[in-house]
mmCIF file of C-alpha atoms in Angstrom:
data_model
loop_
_atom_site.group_PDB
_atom_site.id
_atom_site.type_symbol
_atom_site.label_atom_id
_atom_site.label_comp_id
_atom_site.label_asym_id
_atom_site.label_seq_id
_atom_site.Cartn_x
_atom_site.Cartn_y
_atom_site.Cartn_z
ATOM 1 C CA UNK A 12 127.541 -7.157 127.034
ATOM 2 C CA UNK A 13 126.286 -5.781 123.623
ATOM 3 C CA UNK A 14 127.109 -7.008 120.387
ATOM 4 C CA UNK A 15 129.732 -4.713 119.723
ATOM 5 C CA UNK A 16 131.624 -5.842 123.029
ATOM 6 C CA UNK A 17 131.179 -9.716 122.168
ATOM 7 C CA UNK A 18 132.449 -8.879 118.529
ATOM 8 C CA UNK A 19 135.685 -7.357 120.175
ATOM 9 C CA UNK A 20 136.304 -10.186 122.691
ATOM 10 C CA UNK A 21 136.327 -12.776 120.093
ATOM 11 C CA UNK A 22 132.747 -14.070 121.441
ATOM 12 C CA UNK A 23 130.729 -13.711 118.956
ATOM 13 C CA UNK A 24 131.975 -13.461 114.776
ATOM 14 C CA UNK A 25 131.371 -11.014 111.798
ATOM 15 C CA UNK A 26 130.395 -13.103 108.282
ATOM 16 C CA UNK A 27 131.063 -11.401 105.064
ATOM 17 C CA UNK A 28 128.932 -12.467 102.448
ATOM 18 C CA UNK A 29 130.473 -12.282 99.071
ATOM 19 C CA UNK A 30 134.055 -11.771 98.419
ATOM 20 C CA UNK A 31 134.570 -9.578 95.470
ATOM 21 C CA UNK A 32 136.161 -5.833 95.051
ATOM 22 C CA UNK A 33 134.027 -4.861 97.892
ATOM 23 C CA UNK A 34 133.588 -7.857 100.169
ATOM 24 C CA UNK A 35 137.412 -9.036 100.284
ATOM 25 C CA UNK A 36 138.961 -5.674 101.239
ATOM 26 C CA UNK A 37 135.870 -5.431 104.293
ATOM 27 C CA UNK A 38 136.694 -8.820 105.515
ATOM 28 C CA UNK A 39 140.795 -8.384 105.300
ATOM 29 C CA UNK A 40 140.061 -5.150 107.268
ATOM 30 C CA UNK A 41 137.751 -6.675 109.737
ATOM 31 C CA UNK A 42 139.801 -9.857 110.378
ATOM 32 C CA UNK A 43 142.544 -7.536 111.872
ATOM 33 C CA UNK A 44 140.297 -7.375 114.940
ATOM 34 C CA UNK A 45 137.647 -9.710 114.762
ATOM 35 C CA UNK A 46 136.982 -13.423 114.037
ATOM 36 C CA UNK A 47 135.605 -13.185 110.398
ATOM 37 C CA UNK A 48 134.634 -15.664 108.278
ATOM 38 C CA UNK A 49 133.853 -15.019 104.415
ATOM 39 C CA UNK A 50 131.694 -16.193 102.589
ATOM 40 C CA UNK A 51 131.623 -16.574 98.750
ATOM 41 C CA UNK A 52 129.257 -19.506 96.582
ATOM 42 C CA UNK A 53 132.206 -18.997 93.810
ATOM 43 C CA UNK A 54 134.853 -22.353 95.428
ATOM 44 C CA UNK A 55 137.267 -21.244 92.232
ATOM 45 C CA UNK A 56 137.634 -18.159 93.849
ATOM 46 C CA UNK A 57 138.055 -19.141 97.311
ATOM 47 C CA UNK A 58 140.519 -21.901 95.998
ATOM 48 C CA UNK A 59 142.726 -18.718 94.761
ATOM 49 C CA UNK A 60 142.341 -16.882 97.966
ATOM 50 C CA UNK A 61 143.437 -20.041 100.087
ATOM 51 C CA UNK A 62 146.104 -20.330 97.996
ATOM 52 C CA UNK A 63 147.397 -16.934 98.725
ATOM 53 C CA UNK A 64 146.172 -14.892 95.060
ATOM 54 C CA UNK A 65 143.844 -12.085 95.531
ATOM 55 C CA UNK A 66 142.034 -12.643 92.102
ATOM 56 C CA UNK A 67 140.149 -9.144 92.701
ATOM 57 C CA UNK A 68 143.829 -7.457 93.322
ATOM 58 C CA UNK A 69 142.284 -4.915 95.794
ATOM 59 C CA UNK A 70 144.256 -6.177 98.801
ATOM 60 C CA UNK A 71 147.435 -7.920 97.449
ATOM 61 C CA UNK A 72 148.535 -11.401 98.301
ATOM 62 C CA UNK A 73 150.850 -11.071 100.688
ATOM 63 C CA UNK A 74 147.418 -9.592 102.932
ATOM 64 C CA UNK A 75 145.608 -12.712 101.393
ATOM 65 C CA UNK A 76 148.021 -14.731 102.744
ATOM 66 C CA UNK A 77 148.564 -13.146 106.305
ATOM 67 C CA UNK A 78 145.113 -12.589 107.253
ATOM 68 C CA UNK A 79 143.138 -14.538 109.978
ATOM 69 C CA UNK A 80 140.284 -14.684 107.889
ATOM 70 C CA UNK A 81 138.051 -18.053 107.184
ATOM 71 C CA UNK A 82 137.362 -18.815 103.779
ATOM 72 C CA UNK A 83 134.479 -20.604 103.143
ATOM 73 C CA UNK A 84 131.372 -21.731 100.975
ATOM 74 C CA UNK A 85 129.624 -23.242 103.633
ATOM 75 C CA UNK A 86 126.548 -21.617 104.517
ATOM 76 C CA UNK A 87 126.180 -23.330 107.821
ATOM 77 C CA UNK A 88 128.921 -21.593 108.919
ATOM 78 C CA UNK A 89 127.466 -18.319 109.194
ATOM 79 C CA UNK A 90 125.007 -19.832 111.685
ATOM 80 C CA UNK A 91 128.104 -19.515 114.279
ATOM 81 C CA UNK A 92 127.919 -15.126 113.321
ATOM 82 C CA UNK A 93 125.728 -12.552 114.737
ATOM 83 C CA UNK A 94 126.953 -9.703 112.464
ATOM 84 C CA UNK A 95 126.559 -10.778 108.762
ATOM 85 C CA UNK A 96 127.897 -7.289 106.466
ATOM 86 C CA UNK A 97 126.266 -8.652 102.793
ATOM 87 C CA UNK A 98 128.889 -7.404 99.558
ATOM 88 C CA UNK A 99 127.301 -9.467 96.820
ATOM 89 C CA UNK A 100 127.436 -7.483 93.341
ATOM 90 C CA UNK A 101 124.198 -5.564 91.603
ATOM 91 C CA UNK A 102 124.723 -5.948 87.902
ATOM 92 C CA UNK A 103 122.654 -4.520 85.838
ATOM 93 C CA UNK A 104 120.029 -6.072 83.554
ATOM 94 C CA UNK A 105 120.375 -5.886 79.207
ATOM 95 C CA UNK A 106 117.099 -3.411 80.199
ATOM 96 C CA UNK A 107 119.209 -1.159 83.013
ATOM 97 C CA UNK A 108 116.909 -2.478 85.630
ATOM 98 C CA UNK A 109 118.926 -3.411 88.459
ATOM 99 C CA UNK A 110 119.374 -7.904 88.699
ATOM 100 C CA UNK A 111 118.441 -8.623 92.466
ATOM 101 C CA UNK A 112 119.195 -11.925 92.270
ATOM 102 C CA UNK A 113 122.730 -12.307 93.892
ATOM 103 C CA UNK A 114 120.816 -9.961 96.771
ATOM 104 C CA UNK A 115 117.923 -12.401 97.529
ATOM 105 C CA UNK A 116 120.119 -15.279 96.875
ATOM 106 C CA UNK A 117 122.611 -13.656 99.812
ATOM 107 C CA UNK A 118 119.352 -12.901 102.055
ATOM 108 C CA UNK A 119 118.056 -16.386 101.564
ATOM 109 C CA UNK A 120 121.258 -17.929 102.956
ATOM 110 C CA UNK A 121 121.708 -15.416 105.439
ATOM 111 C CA UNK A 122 117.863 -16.451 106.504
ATOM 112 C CA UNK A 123 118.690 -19.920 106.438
ATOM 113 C CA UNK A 124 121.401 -19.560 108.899
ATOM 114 C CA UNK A 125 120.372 -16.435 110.507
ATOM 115 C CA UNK A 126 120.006 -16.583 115.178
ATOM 116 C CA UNK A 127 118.393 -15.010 117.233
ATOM 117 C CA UNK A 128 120.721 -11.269 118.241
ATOM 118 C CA UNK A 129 121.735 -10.401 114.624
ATOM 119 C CA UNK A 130 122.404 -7.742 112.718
ATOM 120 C CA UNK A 131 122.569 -7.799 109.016
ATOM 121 C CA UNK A 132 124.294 -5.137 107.152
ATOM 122 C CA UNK A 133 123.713 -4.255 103.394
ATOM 123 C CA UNK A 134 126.090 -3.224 101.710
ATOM 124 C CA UNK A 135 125.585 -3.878 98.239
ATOM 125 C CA UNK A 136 124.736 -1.308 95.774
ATOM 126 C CA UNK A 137 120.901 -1.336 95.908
ATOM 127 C CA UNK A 138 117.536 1.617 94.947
ATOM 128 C CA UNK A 139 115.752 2.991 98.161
ATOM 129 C CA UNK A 140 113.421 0.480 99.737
ATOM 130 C CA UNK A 141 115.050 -2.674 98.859
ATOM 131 C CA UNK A 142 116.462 -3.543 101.956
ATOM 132 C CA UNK A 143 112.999 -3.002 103.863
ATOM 133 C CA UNK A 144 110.924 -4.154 100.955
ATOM 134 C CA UNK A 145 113.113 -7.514 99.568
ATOM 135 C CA UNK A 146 115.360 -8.199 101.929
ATOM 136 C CA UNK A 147 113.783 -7.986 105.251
ATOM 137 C CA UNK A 148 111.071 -10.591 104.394
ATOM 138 C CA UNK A 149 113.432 -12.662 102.533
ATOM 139 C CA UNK A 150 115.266 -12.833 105.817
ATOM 140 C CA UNK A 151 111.792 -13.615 108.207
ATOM 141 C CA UNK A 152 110.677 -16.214 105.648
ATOM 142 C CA UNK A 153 113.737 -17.810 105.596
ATOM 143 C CA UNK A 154 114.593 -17.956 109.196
ATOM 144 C CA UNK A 155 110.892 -17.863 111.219
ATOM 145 C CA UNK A 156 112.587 -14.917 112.770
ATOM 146 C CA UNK A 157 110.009 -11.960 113.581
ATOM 147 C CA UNK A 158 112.269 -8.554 111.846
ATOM 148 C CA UNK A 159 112.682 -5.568 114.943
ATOM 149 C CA UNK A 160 112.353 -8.717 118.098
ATOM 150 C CA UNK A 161 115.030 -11.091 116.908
ATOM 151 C CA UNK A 162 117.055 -8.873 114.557
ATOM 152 C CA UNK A 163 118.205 -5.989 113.103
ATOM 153 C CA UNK A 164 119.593 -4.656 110.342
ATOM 154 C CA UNK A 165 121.267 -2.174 108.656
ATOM 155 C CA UNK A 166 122.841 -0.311 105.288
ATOM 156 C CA UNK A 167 126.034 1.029 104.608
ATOM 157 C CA UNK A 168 126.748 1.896 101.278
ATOM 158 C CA UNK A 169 129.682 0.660 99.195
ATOM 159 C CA UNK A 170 132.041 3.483 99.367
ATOM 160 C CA UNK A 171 135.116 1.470 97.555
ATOM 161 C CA UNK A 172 136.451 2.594 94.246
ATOM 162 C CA UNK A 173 138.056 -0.438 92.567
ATOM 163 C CA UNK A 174 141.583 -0.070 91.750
ATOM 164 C CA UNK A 175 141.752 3.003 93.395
ATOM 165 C CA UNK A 176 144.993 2.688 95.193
ATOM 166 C CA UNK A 177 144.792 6.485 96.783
ATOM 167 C CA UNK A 178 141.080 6.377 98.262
ATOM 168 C CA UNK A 179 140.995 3.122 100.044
ATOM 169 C CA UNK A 180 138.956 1.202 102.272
ATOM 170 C CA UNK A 181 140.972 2.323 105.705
ATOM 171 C CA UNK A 182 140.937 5.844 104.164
ATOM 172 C CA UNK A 183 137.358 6.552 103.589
ATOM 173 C CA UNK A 184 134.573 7.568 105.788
ATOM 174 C CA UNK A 185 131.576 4.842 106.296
ATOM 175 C CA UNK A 186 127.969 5.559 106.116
ATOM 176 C CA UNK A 187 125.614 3.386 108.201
ATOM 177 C CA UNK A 188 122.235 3.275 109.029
ATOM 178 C CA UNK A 189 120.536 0.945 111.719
ATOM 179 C CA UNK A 190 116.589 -0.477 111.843
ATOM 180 C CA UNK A 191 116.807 1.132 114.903
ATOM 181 C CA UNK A 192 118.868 3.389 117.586
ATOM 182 C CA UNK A 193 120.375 0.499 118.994
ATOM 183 C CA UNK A 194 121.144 -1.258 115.633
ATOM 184 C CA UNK A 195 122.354 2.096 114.371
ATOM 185 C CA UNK A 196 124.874 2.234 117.580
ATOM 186 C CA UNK A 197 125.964 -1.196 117.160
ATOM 187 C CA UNK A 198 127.121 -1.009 113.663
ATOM 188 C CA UNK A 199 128.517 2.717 113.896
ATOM 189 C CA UNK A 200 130.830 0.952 116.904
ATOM 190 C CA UNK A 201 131.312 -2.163 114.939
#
């Protein structure tokens, strides 16, 4: 059974990594059909969204408060998911360089925690090259996991205009990419 399949029959779980504009709204979406847990480091946050208030206001609380979703800042959680979609923000340094850090920070916990089977999914906002060129070692150094054997990953570029209430996340078409053409078929299915 591929990924896909164990995602569907509740076998295996999606984790999304950072909860914001862009990472709530994916996980909300995902949780109607799969187990999902999300993951943010920001426990003020995730107090809010346990307590039924979507601070980012992209979903609404009444979703908040109705989804299956597992909200969580614990990292060894995501050791129990095989498809990890990452939605941490890209600010912008003073210098208009773009500030990796919440990326490698994401990619070091996702390494930390990462098994054997994965597939990790980008979807921050990030310049050609990143995901192969940060990321991907980030992820081997962290885990002892060799990048193309014992996982895979992928990009799919934000696509979500916050506070657009017309063009939302159910409405728009995804673009994803795979390391390969299985990890490419996995995620377009997923």
């Amino acid at each position: 059974m591929n990924l896909f399949e164990q995602l569907k029959h509740h076998d295996e779980q999606i984790a999304v990594i950072g909860l914001g504009y862009v990472g709530l709204p994916v996980a909300i979406e995902f949780a109607k059909k799969y187990r999902v847990i999300g993951y943010d480091v920001n426990k003020e946050k995730l107090n809010m969204y346990l307590n039924g208030i979507d601070v980012t206001e992209e979903v609404g609380n009444e979703a908040i408060r109705e989804t299956t979703l597992t909200f969580t800042s614990d990292e060894a959680l995501l050791q129990n998911c095989k498809f990890h979609i990452v939605a941490v923000p890209t600010p912008i340094n003073l210098d208009k360089t773009p500030n990796l850090a919440p990326i490698i920070s994401a990619s070091r916990t996702i390494g930390r925690n990462l098994t054997k089977g994965s597939i990790v999914v980008y979807e921050s906002t990030v310049y050609p090259g990143t995901t192969e060129e940060v990321c991907v070692p980030i992820l081997e150094e962290e885990s002892g996991l060799v990048y193309g054997k014992d996982f895979k990953v992928g990009y799919s570029p934000e696509r979500i205009n916050p506070g657009d209430k017309v063009n939302t996340l159910t409405k728009i078409i995804k673009i994803v990419s795979g390391s390969d053409e299985e990890a490419l078929r996995e995620i377009s299915q997923v």
